Structure formats: structure tokens, C-alpha cells
GROMACS .gro file of C-alpha atoms in nm:
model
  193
    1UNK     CA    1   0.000   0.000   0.000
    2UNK     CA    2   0.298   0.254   0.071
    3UNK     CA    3   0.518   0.126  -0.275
    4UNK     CA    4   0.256   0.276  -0.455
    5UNK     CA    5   0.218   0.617  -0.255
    6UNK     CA    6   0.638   0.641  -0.281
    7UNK     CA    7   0.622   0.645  -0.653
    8UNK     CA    8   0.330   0.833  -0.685
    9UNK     CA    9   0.548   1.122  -0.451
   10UNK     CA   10   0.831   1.064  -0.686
   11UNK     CA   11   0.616   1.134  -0.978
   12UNK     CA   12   0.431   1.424  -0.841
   13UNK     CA   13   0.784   1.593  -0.731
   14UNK     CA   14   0.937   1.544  -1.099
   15UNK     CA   15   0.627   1.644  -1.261
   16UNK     CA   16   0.611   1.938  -1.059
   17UNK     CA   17   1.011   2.050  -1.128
   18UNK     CA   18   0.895   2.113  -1.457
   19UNK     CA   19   0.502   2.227  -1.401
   20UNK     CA   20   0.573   2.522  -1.175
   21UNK     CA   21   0.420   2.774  -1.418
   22UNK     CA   22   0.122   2.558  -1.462
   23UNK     CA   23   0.039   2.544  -1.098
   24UNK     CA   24  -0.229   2.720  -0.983
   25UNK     CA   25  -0.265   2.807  -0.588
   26UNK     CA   26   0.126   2.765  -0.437
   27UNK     CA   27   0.236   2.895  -0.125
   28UNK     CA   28  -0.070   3.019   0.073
   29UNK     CA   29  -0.235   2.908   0.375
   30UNK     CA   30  -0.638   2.841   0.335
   31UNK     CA   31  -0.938   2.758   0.578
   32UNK     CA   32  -1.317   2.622   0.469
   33UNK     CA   33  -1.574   2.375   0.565
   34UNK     CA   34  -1.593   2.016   0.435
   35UNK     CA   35  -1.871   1.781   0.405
   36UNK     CA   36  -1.789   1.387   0.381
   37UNK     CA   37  -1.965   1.044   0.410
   38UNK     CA   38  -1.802   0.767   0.634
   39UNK     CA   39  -1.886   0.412   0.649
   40UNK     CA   40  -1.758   0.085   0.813
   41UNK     CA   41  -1.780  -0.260   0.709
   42UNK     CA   42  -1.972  -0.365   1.059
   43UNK     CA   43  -2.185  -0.032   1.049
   44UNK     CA   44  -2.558  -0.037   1.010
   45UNK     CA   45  -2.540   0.239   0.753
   46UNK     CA   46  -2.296   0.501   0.611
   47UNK     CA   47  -2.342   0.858   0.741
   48UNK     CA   48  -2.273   1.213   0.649
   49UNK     CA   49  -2.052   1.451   0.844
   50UNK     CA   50  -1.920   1.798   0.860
   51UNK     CA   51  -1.583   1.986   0.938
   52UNK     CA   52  -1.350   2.233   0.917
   53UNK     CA   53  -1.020   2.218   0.741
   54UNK     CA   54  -0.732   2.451   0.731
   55UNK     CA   55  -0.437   2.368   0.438
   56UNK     CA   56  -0.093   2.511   0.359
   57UNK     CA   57   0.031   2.478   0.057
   58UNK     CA   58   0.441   2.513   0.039
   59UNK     CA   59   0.524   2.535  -0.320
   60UNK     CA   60   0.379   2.361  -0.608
   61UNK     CA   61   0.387   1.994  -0.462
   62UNK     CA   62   0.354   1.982  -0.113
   63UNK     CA   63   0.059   2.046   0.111
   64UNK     CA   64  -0.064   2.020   0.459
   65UNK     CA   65  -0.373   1.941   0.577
   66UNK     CA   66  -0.548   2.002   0.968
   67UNK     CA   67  -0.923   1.905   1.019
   68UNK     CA   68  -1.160   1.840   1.317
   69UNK     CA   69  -1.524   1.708   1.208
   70UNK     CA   70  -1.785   1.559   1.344
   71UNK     CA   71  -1.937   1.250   1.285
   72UNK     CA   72  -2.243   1.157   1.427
   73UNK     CA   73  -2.511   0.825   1.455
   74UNK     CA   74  -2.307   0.525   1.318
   75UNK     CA   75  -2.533   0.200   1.475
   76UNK     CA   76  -2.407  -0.097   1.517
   77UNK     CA   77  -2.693  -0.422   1.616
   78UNK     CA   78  -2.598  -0.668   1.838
   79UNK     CA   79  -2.806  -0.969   1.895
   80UNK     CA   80  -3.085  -0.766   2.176
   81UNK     CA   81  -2.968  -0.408   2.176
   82UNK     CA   82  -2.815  -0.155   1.975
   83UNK     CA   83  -2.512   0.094   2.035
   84UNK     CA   84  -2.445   0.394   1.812
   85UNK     CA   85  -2.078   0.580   1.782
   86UNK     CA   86  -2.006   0.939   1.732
   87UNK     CA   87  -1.650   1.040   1.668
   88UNK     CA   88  -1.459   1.362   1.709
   89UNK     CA   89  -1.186   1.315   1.446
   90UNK     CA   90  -0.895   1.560   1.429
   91UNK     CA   91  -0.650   1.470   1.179
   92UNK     CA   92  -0.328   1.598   1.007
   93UNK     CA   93  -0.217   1.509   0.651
   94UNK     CA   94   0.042   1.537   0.427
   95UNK     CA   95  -0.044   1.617   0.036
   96UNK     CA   96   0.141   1.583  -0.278
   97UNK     CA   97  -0.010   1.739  -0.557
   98UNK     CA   98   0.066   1.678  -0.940
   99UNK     CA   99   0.003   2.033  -1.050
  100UNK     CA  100  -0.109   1.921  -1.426
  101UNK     CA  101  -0.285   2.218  -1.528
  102UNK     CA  102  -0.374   2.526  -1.356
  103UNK     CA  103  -0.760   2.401  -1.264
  104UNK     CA  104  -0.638   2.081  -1.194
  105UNK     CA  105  -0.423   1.953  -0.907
  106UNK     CA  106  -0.453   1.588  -0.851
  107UNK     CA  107  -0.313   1.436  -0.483
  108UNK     CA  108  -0.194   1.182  -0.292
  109UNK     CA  109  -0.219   1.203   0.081
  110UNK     CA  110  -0.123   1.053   0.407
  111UNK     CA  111  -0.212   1.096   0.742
  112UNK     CA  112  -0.260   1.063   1.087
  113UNK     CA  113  -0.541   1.142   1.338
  114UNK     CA  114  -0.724   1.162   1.721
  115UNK     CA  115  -0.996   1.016   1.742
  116UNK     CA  116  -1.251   1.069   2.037
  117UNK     CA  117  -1.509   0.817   2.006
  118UNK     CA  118  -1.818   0.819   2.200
  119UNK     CA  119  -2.041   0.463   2.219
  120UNK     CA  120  -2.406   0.563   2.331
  121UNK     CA  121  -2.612   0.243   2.368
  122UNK     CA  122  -2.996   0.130   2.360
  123UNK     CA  123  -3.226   0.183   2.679
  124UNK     CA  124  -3.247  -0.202   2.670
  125UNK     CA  125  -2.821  -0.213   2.660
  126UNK     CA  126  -2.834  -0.120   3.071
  127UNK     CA  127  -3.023  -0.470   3.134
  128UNK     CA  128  -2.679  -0.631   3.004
  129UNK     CA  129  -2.474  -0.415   3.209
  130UNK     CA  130  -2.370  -0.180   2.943
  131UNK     CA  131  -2.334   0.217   3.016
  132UNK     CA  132  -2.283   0.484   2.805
  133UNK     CA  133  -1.866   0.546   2.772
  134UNK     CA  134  -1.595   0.718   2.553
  135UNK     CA  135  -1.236   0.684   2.458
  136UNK     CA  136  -0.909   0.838   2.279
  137UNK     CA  137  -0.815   0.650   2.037
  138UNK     CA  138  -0.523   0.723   1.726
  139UNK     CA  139  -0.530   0.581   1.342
  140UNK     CA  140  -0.428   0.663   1.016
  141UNK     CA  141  -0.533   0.680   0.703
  142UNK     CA  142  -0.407   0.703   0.303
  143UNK     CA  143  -0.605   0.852  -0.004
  144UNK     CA  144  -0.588   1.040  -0.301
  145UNK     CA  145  -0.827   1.333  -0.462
  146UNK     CA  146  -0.782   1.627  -0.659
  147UNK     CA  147  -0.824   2.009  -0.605
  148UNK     CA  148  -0.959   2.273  -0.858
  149UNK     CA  149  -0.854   2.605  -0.793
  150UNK     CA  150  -1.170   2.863  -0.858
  151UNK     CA  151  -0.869   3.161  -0.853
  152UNK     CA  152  -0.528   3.215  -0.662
  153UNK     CA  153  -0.758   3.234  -0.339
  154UNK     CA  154  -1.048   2.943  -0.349
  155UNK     CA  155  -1.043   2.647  -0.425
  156UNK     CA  156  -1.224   2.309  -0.423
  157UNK     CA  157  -1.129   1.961  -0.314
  158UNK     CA  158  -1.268   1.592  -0.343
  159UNK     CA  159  -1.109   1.295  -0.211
  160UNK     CA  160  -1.155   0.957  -0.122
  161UNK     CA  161  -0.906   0.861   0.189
  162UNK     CA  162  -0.912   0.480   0.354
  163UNK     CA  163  -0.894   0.543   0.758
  164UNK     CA  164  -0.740   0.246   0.962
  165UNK     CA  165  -0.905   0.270   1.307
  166UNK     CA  166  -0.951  -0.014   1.575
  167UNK     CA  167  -1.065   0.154   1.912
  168UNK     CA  168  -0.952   0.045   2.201
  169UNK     CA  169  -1.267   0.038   2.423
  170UNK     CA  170  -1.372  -0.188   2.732
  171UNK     CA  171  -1.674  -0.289   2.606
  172UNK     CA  172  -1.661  -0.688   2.476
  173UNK     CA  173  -1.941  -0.601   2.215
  174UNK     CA  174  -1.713  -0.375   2.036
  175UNK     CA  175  -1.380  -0.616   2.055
  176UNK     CA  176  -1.472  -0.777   1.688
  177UNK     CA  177  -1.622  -0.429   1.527
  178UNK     CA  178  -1.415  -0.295   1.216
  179UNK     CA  179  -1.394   0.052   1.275
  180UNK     CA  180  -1.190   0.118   0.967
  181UNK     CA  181  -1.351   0.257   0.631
  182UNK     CA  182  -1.417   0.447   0.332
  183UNK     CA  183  -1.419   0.794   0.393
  184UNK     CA  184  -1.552   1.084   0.081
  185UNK     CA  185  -1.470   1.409   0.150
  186UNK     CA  186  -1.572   1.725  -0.066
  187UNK     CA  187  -1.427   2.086   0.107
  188UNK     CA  188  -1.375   2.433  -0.030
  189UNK     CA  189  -1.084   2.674   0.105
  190UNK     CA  190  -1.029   2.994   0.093
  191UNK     CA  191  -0.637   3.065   0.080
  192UNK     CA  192  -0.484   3.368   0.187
  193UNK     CA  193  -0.181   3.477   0.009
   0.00000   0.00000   0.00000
């Protein structure tokens, strides 16, 4: 999974040695909101979530990448009760952009993030002992997307990014649940130059 990520970087770097003049947003720091869709293999259902991100762009190639979202009313059914998750995500990534064309910036991306995870079970959960709880828990995740500068000071973003996330909870329900998954993000920023 990380061969293909290293050449892709190589790529994007000597693409970009000679694609300077074509890029289009380069050494700026932006902030916007983001909209996404998570889902887990175990989950119920998918849902949709919303954020903040902030980026910083050094040069043509490289890019950073802070968000904190929200993510709310994942269920997961167990054989008599229910338990739905909320997390608190806040995440850090590092981009490489292939600056093709000046409306067209495609991206690979790494990253880490924080993840406070909250477990809020059925009324009918408490008969099995089980109590509301929370934990702190840290993943990681790898993707790739594309960004299409409006000017030199907005532009949009889509990307797809795979999150690897087992929390560590005390709950025995939870101890088989795969909490990694397909993430979708769509964002717009608004860089500052």
C-alpha cells in the first residue's frame, strides 16, 4: 500500500520540477468547511458529516492538511440491543499534488489522526450491564483526490481517503467491530496569500 504512494510522490515531485508555471494556488495558507460520508464494514449504515479544514500549501507539490469534524449516529446491532458511535476526528495530513494544469491539481495524501469516540447504547443495553462510555483513540489513514482552484484564493477539493481505526474500548461487544472505512470528503478553502 505505501510502494505505490512512494512512486506516486516521486512522480508528483518530478512532474512538478517542470510544471511550476502551470500550478495554480502555491504557497498560501487556506481555511473552509468540508462535508464527507463515512462508512464501516460492521456499520448499520454510512453517514454524512461535517468539518472544518485549514491547508498550507508550500510550493507547487507539497501540502498540509489540519481538520476536526464531526461524525455523528453510526449503529451498530448486536443480537438484543443496539449501540451507536459518534467520533470527534482531528486529523493531520500530508499532500502531494501533481500540479497538471492550472484548474487541476490531482493528490496523494497521508495521514494521521485523534480520534474521540463516544459509544451511546440502547435503553435495553443497561439490562446487560452496558453504560454509556468514551475513549481516545489514534489511526491513520491514506487517499488520493484532486483540487480545482476557482482563482489564486479558493479552491475546491474531493477525495476519497481509507482510515485504519480499531478503538480500544472496554466494552466486549465492540472487541470484533471494524472501525476502519471508506471515507468521501468534498471541502472548499479559501487561501490567503
Amino acid at each position: 500500500m505505501i510502494l505505490p504512494f512512494l512512486i506516486g510522490a516521486i512522480t508528483f515531485t518530478t512532474s512538478a520540477q517542470t510544471a511550476s508555471d502551470r500550478a495554480g494556488i502555491e504557497d498560501a495558507f487556506g481555511i473552509g468547511p468540508r462535508l464527507g460520508y463515512y462508512n464501516t464494514p460492521d456499520a448499520d449504515d454510512g453517514n454524512f458529516y461535517g468539518g472544518i479544514q485549514a491547508r498550507l500549501r508550500i510550493g507547487t507539490v507539497v501540502g498540509i492538511e489540519g481538520a476536526v469534524d464531526y461524525r455523528a449516529g453510526q449503529e451498530y446491532g448486536f443480537d438484543d440491543y443496539t449501540a451507536t458511535t459518534r467520533f470527534v476526528p482531528v486529523t493531520g495530513s500530508l499532500l502531494l499534488f501533481a500540479p497538471i494544469h492550472e484548474s487541476f491539481a490531482p493528490y496523494g495524501l497521508a495521514g494521521i489522526g485523534a480520534y474521540y469516540t463516544i459509544f451511546d447504547y440502547s435503553e435495553d443495553a443497561s439490562d446487560f450491564g452496558f453504560d454509556d462510555s468514551s475513549s481516545f483513540n489514534m489511526g491513520y489513514h491514506l487517499g488520493f483526490g484532486a483540487e480545482f482552484p476557482l482563482s489564486r484564493s479558493a479552491a475546491l477539493n474531493v477525495d476519497y481517503r481509507y482510515q485504519f481505526l480499531n478503538p480500544d474500548t472496554d466494552d466486549e461487544s465492540f472487541e470484533d467491530a471494524d472501525f476502519n472505512g471508506s471515507i468521501l470528503t468534498a471541502g472548499i478553502t479559501f487561501y490567503f496569500n
